[in-house]
mmCIF file of C-alpha atoms in Angstrom:
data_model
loop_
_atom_site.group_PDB
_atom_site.id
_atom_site.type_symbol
_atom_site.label_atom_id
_atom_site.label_comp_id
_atom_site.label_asym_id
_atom_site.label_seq_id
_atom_site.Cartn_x
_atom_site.Cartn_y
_atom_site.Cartn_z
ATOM 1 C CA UNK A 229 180.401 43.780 64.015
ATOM 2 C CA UNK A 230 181.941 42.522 67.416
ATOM 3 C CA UNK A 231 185.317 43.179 66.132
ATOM 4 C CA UNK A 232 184.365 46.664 65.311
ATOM 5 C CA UNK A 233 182.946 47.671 68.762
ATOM 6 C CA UNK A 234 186.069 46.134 70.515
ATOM 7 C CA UNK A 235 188.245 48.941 67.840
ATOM 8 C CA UNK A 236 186.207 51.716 68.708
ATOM 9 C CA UNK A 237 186.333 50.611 72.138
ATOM 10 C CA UNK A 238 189.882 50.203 72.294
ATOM 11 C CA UNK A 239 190.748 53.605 70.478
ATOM 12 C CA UNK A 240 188.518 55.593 72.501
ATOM 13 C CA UNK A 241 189.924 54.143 75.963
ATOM 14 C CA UNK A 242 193.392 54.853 74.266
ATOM 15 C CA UNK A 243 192.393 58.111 73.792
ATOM 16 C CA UNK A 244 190.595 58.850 77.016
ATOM 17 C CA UNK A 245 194.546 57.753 79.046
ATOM 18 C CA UNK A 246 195.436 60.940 78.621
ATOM 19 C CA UNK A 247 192.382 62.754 80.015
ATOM 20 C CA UNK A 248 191.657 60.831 83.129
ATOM 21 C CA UNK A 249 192.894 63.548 85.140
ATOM 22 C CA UNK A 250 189.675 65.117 83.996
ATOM 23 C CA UNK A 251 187.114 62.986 82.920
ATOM 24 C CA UNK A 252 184.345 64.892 83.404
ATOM 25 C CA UNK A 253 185.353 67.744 80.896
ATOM 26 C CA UNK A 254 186.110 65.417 78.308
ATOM 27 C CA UNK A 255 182.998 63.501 77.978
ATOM 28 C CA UNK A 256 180.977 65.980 78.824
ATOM 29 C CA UNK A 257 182.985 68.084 75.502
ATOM 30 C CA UNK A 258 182.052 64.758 73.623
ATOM 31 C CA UNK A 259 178.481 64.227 74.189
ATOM 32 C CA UNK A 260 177.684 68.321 73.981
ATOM 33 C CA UNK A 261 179.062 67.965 69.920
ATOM 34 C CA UNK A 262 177.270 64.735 69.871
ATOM 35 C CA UNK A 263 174.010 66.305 70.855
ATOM 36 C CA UNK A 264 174.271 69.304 68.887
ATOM 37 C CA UNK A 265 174.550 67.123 65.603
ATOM 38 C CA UNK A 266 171.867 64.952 66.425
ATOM 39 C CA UNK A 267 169.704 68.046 67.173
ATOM 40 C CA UNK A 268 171.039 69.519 63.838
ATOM 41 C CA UNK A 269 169.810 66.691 61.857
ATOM 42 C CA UNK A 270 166.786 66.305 63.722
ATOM 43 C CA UNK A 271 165.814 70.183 62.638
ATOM 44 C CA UNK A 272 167.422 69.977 59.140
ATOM 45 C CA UNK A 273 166.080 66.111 58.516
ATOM 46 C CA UNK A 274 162.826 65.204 60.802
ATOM 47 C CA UNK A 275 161.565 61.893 60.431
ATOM 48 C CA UNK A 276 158.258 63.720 62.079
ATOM 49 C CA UNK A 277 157.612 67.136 61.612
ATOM 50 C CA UNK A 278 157.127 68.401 65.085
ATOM 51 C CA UNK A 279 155.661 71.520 65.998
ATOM 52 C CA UNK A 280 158.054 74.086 66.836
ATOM 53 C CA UNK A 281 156.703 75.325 70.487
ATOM 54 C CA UNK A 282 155.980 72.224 71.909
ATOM 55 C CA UNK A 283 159.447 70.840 70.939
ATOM 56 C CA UNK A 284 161.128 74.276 72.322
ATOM 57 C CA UNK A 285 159.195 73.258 75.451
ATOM 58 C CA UNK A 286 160.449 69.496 75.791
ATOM 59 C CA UNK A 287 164.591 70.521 74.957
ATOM 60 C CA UNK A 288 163.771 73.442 77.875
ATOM 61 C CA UNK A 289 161.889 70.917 80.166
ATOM 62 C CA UNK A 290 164.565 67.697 79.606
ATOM 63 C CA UNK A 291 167.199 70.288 80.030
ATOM 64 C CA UNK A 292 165.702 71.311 83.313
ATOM 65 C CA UNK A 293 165.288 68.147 84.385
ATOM 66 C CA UNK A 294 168.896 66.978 83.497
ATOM 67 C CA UNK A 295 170.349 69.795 85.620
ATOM 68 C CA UNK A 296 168.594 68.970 88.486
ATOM 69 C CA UNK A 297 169.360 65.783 88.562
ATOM 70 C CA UNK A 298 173.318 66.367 88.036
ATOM 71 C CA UNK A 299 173.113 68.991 91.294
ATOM 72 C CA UNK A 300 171.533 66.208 93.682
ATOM 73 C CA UNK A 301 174.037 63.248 92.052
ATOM 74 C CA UNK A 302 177.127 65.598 90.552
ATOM 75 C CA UNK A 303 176.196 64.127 86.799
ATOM 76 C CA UNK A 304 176.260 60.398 87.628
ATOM 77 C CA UNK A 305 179.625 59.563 85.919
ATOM 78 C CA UNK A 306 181.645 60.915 89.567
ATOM 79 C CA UNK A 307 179.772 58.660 91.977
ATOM 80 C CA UNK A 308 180.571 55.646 89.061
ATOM 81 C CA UNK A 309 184.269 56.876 89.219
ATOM 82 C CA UNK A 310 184.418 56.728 92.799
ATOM 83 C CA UNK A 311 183.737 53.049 92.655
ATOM 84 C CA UNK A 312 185.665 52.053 89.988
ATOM 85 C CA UNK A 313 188.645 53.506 91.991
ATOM 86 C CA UNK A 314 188.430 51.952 94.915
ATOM 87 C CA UNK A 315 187.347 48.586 93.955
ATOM 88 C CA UNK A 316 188.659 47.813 89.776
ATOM 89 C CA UNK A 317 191.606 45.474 91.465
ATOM 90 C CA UNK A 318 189.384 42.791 92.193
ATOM 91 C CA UNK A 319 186.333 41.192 90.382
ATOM 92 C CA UNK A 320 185.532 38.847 87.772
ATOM 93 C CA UNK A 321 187.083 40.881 85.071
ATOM 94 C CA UNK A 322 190.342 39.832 86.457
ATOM 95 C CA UNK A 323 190.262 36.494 85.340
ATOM 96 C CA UNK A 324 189.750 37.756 81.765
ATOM 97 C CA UNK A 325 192.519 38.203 79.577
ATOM 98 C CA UNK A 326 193.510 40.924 77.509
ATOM 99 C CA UNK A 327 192.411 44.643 77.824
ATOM 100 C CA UNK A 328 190.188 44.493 74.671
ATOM 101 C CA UNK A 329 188.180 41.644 75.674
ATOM 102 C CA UNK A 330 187.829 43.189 78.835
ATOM 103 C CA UNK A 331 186.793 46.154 77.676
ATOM 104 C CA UNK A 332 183.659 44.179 75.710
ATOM 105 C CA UNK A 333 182.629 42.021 78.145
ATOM 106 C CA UNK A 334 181.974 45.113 80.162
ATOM 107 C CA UNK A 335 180.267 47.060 78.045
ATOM 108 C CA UNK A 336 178.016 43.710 76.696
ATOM 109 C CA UNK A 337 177.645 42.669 80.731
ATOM 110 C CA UNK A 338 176.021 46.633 80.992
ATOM 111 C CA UNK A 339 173.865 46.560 78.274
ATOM 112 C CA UNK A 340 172.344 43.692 79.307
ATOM 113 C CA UNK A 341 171.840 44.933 83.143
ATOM 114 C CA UNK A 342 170.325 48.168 81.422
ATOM 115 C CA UNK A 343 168.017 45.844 79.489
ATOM 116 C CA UNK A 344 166.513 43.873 81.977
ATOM 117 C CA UNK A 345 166.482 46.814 84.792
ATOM 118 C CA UNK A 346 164.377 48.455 82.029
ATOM 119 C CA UNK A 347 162.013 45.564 81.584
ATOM 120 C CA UNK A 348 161.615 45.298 85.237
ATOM 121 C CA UNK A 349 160.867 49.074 85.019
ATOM 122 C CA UNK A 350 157.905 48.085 82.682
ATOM 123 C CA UNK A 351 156.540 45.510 84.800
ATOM 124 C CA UNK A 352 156.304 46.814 88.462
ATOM 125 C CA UNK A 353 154.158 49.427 88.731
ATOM 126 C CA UNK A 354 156.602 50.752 92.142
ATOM 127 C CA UNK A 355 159.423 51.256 89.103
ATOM 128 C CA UNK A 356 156.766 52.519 86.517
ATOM 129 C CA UNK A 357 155.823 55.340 88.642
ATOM 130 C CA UNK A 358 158.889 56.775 87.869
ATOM 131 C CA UNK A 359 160.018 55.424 84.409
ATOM 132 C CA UNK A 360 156.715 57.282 83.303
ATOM 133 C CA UNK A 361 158.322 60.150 83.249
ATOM 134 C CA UNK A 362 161.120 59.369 80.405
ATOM 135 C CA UNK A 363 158.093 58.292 78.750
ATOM 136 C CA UNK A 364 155.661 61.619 78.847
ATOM 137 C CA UNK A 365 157.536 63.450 76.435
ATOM 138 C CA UNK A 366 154.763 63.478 73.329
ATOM 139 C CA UNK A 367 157.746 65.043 71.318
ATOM 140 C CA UNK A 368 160.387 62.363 71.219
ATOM 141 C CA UNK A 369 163.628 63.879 70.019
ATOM 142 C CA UNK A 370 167.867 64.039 71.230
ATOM 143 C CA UNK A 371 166.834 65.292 74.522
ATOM 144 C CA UNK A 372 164.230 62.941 75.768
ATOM 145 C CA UNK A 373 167.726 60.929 76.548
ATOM 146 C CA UNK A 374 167.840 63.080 79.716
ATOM 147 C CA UNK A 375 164.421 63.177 80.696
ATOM 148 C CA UNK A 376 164.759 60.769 84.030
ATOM 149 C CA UNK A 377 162.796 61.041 87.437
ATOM 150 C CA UNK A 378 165.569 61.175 90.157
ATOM 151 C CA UNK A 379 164.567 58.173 91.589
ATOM 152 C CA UNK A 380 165.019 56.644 88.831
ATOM 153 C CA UNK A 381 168.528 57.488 88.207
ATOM 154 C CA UNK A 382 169.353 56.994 92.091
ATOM 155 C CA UNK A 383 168.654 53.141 91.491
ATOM 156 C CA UNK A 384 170.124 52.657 87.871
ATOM 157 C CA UNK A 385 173.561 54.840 89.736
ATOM 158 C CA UNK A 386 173.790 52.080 92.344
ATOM 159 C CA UNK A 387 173.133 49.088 89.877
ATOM 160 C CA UNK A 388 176.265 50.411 87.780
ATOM 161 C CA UNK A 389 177.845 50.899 90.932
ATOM 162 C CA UNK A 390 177.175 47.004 91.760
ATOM 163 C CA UNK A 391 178.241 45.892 88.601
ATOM 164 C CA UNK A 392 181.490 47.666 88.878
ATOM 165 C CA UNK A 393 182.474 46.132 92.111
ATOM 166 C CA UNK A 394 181.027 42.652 90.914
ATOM 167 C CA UNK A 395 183.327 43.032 87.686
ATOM 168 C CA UNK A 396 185.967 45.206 88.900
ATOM 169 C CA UNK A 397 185.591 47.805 85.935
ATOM 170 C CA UNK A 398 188.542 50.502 86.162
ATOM 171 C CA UNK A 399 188.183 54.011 85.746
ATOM 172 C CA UNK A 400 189.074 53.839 82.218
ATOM 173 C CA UNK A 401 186.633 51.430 81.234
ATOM 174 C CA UNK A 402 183.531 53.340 83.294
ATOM 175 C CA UNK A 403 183.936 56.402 81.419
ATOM 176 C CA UNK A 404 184.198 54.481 78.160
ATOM 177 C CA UNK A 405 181.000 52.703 78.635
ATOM 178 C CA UNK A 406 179.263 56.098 79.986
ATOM 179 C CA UNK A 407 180.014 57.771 77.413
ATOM 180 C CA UNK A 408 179.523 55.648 74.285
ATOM 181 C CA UNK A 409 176.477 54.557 76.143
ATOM 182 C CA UNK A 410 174.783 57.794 75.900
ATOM 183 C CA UNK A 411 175.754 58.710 72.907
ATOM 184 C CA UNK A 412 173.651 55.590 71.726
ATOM 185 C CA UNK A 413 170.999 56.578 73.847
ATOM 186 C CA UNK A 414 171.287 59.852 72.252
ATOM 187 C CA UNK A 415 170.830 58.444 68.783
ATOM 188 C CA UNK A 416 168.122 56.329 69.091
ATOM 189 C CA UNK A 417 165.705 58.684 70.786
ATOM 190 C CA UNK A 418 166.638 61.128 68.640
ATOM 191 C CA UNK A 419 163.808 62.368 65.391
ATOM 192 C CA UNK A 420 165.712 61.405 62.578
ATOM 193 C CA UNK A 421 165.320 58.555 60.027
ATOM 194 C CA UNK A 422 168.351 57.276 57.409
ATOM 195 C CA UNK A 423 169.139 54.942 54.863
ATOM 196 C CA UNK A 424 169.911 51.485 55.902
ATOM 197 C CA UNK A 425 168.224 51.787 59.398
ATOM 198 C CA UNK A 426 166.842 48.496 59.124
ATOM 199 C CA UNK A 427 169.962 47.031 58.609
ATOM 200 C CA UNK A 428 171.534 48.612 61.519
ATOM 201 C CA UNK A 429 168.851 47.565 63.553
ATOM 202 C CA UNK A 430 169.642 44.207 63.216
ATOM 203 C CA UNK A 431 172.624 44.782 65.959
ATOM 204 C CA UNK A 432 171.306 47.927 67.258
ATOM 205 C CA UNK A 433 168.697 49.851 68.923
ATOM 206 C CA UNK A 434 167.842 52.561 66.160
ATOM 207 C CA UNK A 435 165.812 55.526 66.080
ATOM 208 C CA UNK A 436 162.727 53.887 64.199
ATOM 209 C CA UNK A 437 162.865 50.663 67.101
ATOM 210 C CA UNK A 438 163.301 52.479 70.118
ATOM 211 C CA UNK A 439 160.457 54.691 68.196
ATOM 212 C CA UNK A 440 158.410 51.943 69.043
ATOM 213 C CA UNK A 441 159.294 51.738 72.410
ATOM 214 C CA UNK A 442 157.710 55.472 73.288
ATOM 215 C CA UNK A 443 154.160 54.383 71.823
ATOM 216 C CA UNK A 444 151.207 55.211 74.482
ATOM 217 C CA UNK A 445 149.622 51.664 73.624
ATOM 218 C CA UNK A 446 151.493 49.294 76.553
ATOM 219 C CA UNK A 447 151.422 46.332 73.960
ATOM 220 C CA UNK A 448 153.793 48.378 72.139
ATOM 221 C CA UNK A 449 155.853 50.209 74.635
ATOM 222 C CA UNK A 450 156.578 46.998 76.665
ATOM 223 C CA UNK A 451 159.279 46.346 73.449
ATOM 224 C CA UNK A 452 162.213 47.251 72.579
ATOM 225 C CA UNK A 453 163.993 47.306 75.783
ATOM 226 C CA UNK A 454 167.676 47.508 74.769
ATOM 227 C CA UNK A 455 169.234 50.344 75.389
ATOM 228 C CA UNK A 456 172.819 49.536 72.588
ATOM 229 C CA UNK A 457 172.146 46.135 71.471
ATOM 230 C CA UNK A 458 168.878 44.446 69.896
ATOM 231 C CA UNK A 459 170.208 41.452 70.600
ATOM 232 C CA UNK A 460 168.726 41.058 73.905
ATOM 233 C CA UNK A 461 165.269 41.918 72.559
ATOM 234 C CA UNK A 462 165.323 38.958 70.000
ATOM 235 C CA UNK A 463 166.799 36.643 72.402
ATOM 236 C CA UNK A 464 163.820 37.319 74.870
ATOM 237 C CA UNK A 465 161.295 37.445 73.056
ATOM 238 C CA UNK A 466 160.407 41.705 73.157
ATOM 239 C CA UNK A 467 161.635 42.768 70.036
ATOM 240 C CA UNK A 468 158.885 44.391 67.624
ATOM 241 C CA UNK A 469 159.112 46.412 64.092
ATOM 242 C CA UNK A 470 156.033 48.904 64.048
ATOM 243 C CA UNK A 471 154.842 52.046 62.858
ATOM 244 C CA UNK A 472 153.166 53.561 65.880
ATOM 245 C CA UNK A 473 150.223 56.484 65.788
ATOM 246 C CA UNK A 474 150.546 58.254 68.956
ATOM 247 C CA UNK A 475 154.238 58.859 71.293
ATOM 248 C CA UNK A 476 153.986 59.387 74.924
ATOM 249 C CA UNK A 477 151.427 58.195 77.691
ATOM 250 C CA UNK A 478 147.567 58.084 77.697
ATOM 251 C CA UNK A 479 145.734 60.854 80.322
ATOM 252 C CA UNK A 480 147.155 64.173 81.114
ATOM 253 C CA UNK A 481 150.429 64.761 82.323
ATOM 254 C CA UNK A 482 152.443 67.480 83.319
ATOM 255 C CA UNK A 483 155.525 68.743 81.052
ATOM 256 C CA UNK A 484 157.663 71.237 83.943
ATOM 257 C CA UNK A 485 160.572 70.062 85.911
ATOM 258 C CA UNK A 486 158.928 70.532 88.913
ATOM 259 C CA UNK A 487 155.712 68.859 87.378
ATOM 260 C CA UNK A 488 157.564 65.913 86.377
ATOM 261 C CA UNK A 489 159.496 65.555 89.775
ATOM 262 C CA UNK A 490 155.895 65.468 91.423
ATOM 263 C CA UNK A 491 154.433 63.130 88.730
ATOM 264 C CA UNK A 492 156.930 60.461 89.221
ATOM 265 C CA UNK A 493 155.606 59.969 92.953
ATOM 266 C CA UNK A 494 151.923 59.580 91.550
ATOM 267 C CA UNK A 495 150.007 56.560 91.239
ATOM 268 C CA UNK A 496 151.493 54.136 88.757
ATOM 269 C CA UNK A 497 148.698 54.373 86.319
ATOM 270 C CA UNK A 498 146.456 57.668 86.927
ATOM 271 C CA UNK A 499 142.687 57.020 85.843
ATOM 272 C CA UNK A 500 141.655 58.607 82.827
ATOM 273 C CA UNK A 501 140.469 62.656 82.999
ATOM 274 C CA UNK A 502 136.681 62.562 82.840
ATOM 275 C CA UNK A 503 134.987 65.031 80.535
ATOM 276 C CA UNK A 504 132.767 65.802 83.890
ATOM 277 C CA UNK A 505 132.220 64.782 87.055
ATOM 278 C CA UNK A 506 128.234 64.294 88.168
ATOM 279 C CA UNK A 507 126.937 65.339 91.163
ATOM 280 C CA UNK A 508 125.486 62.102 92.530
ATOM 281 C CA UNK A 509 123.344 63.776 95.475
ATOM 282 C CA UNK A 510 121.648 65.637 92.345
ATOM 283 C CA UNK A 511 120.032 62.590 90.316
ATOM 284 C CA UNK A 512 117.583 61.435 93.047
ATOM 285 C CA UNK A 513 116.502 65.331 92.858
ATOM 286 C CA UNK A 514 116.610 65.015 89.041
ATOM 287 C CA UNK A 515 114.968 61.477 88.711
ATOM 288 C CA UNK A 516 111.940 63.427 90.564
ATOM 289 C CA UNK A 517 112.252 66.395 88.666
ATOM 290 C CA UNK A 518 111.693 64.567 84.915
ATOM 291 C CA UNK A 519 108.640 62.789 86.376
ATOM 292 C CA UNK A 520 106.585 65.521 87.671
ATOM 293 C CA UNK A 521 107.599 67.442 84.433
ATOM 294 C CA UNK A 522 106.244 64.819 82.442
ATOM 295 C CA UNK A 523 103.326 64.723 84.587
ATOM 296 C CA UNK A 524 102.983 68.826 84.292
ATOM 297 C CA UNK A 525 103.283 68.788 80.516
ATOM 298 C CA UNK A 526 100.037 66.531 80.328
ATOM 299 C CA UNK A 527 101.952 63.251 79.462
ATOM 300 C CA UNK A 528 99.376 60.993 81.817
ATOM 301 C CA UNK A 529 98.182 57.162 81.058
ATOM 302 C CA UNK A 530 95.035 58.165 80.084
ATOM 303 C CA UNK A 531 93.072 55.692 82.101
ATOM 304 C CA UNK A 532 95.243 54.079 84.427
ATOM 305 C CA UNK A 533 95.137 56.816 87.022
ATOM 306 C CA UNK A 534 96.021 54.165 89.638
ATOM 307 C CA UNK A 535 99.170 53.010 87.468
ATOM 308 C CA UNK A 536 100.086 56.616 87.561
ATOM 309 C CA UNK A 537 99.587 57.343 91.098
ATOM 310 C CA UNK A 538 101.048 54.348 92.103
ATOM 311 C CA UNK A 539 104.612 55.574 89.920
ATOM 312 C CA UNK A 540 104.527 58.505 91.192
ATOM 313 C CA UNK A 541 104.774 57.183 94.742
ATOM 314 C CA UNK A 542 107.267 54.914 94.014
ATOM 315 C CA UNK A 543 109.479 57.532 93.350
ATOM 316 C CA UNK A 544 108.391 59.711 96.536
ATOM 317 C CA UNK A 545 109.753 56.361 98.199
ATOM 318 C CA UNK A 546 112.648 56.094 96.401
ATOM 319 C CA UNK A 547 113.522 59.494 96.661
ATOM 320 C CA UNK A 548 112.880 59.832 100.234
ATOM 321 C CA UNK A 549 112.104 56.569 101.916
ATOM 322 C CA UNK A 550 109.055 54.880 103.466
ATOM 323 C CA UNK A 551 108.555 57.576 106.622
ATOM 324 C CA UNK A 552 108.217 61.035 106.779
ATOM 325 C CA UNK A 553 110.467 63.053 106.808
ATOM 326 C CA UNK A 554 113.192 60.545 106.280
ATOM 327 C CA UNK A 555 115.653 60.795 103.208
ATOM 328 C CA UNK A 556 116.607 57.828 101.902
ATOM 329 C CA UNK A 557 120.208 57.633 100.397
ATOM 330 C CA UNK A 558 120.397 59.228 96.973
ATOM 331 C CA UNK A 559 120.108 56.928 93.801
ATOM 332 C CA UNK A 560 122.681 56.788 91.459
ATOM 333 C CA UNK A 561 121.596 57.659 87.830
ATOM 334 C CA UNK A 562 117.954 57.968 86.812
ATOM 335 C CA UNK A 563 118.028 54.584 85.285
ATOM 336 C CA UNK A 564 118.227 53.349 88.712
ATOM 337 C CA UNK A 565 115.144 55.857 90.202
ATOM 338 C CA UNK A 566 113.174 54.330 87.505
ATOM 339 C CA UNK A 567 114.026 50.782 87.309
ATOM 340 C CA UNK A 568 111.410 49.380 89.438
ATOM 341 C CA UNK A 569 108.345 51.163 87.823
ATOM 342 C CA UNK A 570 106.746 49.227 85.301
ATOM 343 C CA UNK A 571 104.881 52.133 83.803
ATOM 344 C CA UNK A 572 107.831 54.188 83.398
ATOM 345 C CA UNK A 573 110.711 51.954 82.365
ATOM 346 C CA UNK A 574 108.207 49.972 79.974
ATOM 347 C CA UNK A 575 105.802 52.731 78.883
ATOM 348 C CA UNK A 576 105.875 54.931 76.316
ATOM 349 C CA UNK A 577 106.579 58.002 79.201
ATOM 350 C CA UNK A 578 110.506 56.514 79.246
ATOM 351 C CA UNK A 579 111.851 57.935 76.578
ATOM 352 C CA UNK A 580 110.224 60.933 77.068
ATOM 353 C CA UNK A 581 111.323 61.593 80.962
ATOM 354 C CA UNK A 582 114.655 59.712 80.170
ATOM 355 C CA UNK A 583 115.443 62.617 77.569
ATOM 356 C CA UNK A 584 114.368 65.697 79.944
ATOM 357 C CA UNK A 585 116.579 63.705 82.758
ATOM 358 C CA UNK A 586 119.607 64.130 80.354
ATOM 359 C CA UNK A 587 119.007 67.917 79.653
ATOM 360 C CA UNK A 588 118.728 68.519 82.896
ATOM 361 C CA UNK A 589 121.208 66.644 84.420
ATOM 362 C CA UNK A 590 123.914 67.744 81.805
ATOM 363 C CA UNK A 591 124.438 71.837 83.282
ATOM 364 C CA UNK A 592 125.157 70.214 86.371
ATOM 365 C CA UNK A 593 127.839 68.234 85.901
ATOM 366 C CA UNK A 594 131.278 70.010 87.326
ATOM 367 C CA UNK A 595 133.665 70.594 84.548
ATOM 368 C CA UNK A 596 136.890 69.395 85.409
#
């Protein structure tokens, strides 16, 4: 398999000589027919059937996103060029012998930097907060390949920049790797599913590993880190084959450009949505309320009058404290108003003021 990676290598930077007077045209020619396969099969051959608005919205949003991101940083592959022509006459790389062999230690050396920059993107939640955006996108498909916070691709631009210079990668080589790079990052996150993907997996990141990868359970999406090779997921240890139930991230999360530019500066891992939001000055009002409706609707101890009176101060002191005229702090559920009353909390009342605390407290909860 090694020996045909260094071909393809070799006859694509044979082929890109001639074009390096305009490398951006050219591989941005290549990739645009390499997406619009991958998004031909994905329609004509889903490996999920995926509901047509919500996937028009993520190829508008991830194609939002992508432009944005190539009018702050001119596309990412420039910057790289820049580098690689001012510094590819020095570097480790020029100890190695032998253009092919240079040209796969490169592209091995990247894949690996790519793999453990996106571990380390997984385990610090300073990096998460913005890797969580590639990682919203419920719909994976061809385009999710783009979706990347700015930040993000700021810090993986200078780490290829670093590992130019520390290699001394020409200009040749750069837009190589770039290119055949994204087209595998193309393939695997695109929807599609194929005969002898198992196989191919056994080299390669493929569309039902890196599937994986996008689950919202974190024991699942902390896998599959390799962005060409699988290699460096068996080797460490983070290489899983599963069928997952559910792509994206748990809570609620914005699917704009502009939403996803603002997400990536949230919190690392926003707390879950609530159904509601209580009121929490209410329940000492509410705790009060269900016992004096008990009271009005005749439910009384029968003989223990002083058991009853002395409840129903209890809660006046709860409520609003030993002196006059002094509120104490609110409780904070009616479990808590009622815990220290003996009459209440073991009587047969409980259940009955317990269950008019719930209907009443339930309108006023905020709806969020």
């Amino acid at each position: 398999m090694s020996s045909e990676i260094t071909s393809l290598i070799t006859f694509i930077e044979s082929n890109f000589t001639g074009f390096s007077s305009m490398p951006g045209v050219s591989a941005a020619f290549i990739l645009l027919i390499a997406f619009v396969v991958l998004s031909i099969l994905e329609f004509s051959f889903p490996k999920r059937r995926l509901p047509a608005k919500q996937l028009r919205q993520s190829y508008q949003t991830n194609a939002g996103l992508f432009i944005f991101n190539s009018l702050i940083i001119s596309a990412t592959l420039a910057p790289l060029l820049m580098v690689a022509d001012r510094y590819s006459d020095r570097g480790l790389l020029s100890y190695v012998e032998g253009p092919a062999w240079k040209a796969l230690l490169s592209f091995l050396l990247l894949d690996l930097l790519l793999y453990c920059w996106h571990k380390l993107s997984h385990s610090f939640d300073s990096l998460w907060m913005f890797h969580k955006v590639h990682h919203n996108d419920p719909y994976l498909n061809v385009s999710t390949a783009f979706r990347l916070h700015i930040v993000e691709l700021l810090i993986i631009t200078v780490l290829k920049s670093s590992y130019i210079v520390l290699l001394g990668v020409d200009k040749t080589m750069v837009l190589t790797n770039e290119i055949l790079l994204t087209l595998f990052i193309m393939f695997h996150h695109s929807n599609i599913a194929f005969s002898g993907e198992k196989r191919l997996g056994l080299v390669i990141i493929v569309p039902y590993l890196h599937r994986a990868h996008h689950s919202t359970e974190r024991n699942e999406h902390d896998t599959n880190y390799g962005a060409v090779f699988s290699i460096w997921d068996r080797l460490f240890g983070t290489f899983i084959e599963r069928k997952l139930a559910k792509i994206g991230i748990k809570n609620s999360s914005p699917q704009t450009v502009l939403g996803l530019v603002k997400f990536g500066f949230t919190p690392a891992n926003p707390a879950p949505v609530p159904t509601c939001q209580p009121d929490l000055n209410l329940n000492a009002m509410i705790a009060e309320a269900a016992y004096y409706k008990a009271e009005k609707r005749a439910f009384t101890p029968g003989n223990e009058l002083r058991d009853w009176l002395e409840a129903k101060r209890e809660i006046n002191r709860i409520v609003y404290g030993d002196r006059p005229g002094k509120r104490s702090q609110p409780v904070k559920s009616y479990a808590l108003a009622v815990s220290p009353i003996s009459i209440i909390r073991n009587g047969k009342y409980h259940e009955i003021i317990e269950r008019f605390c719930c209907s009443a407290y339930y309108p006023l909860c905020r709806r969020c």
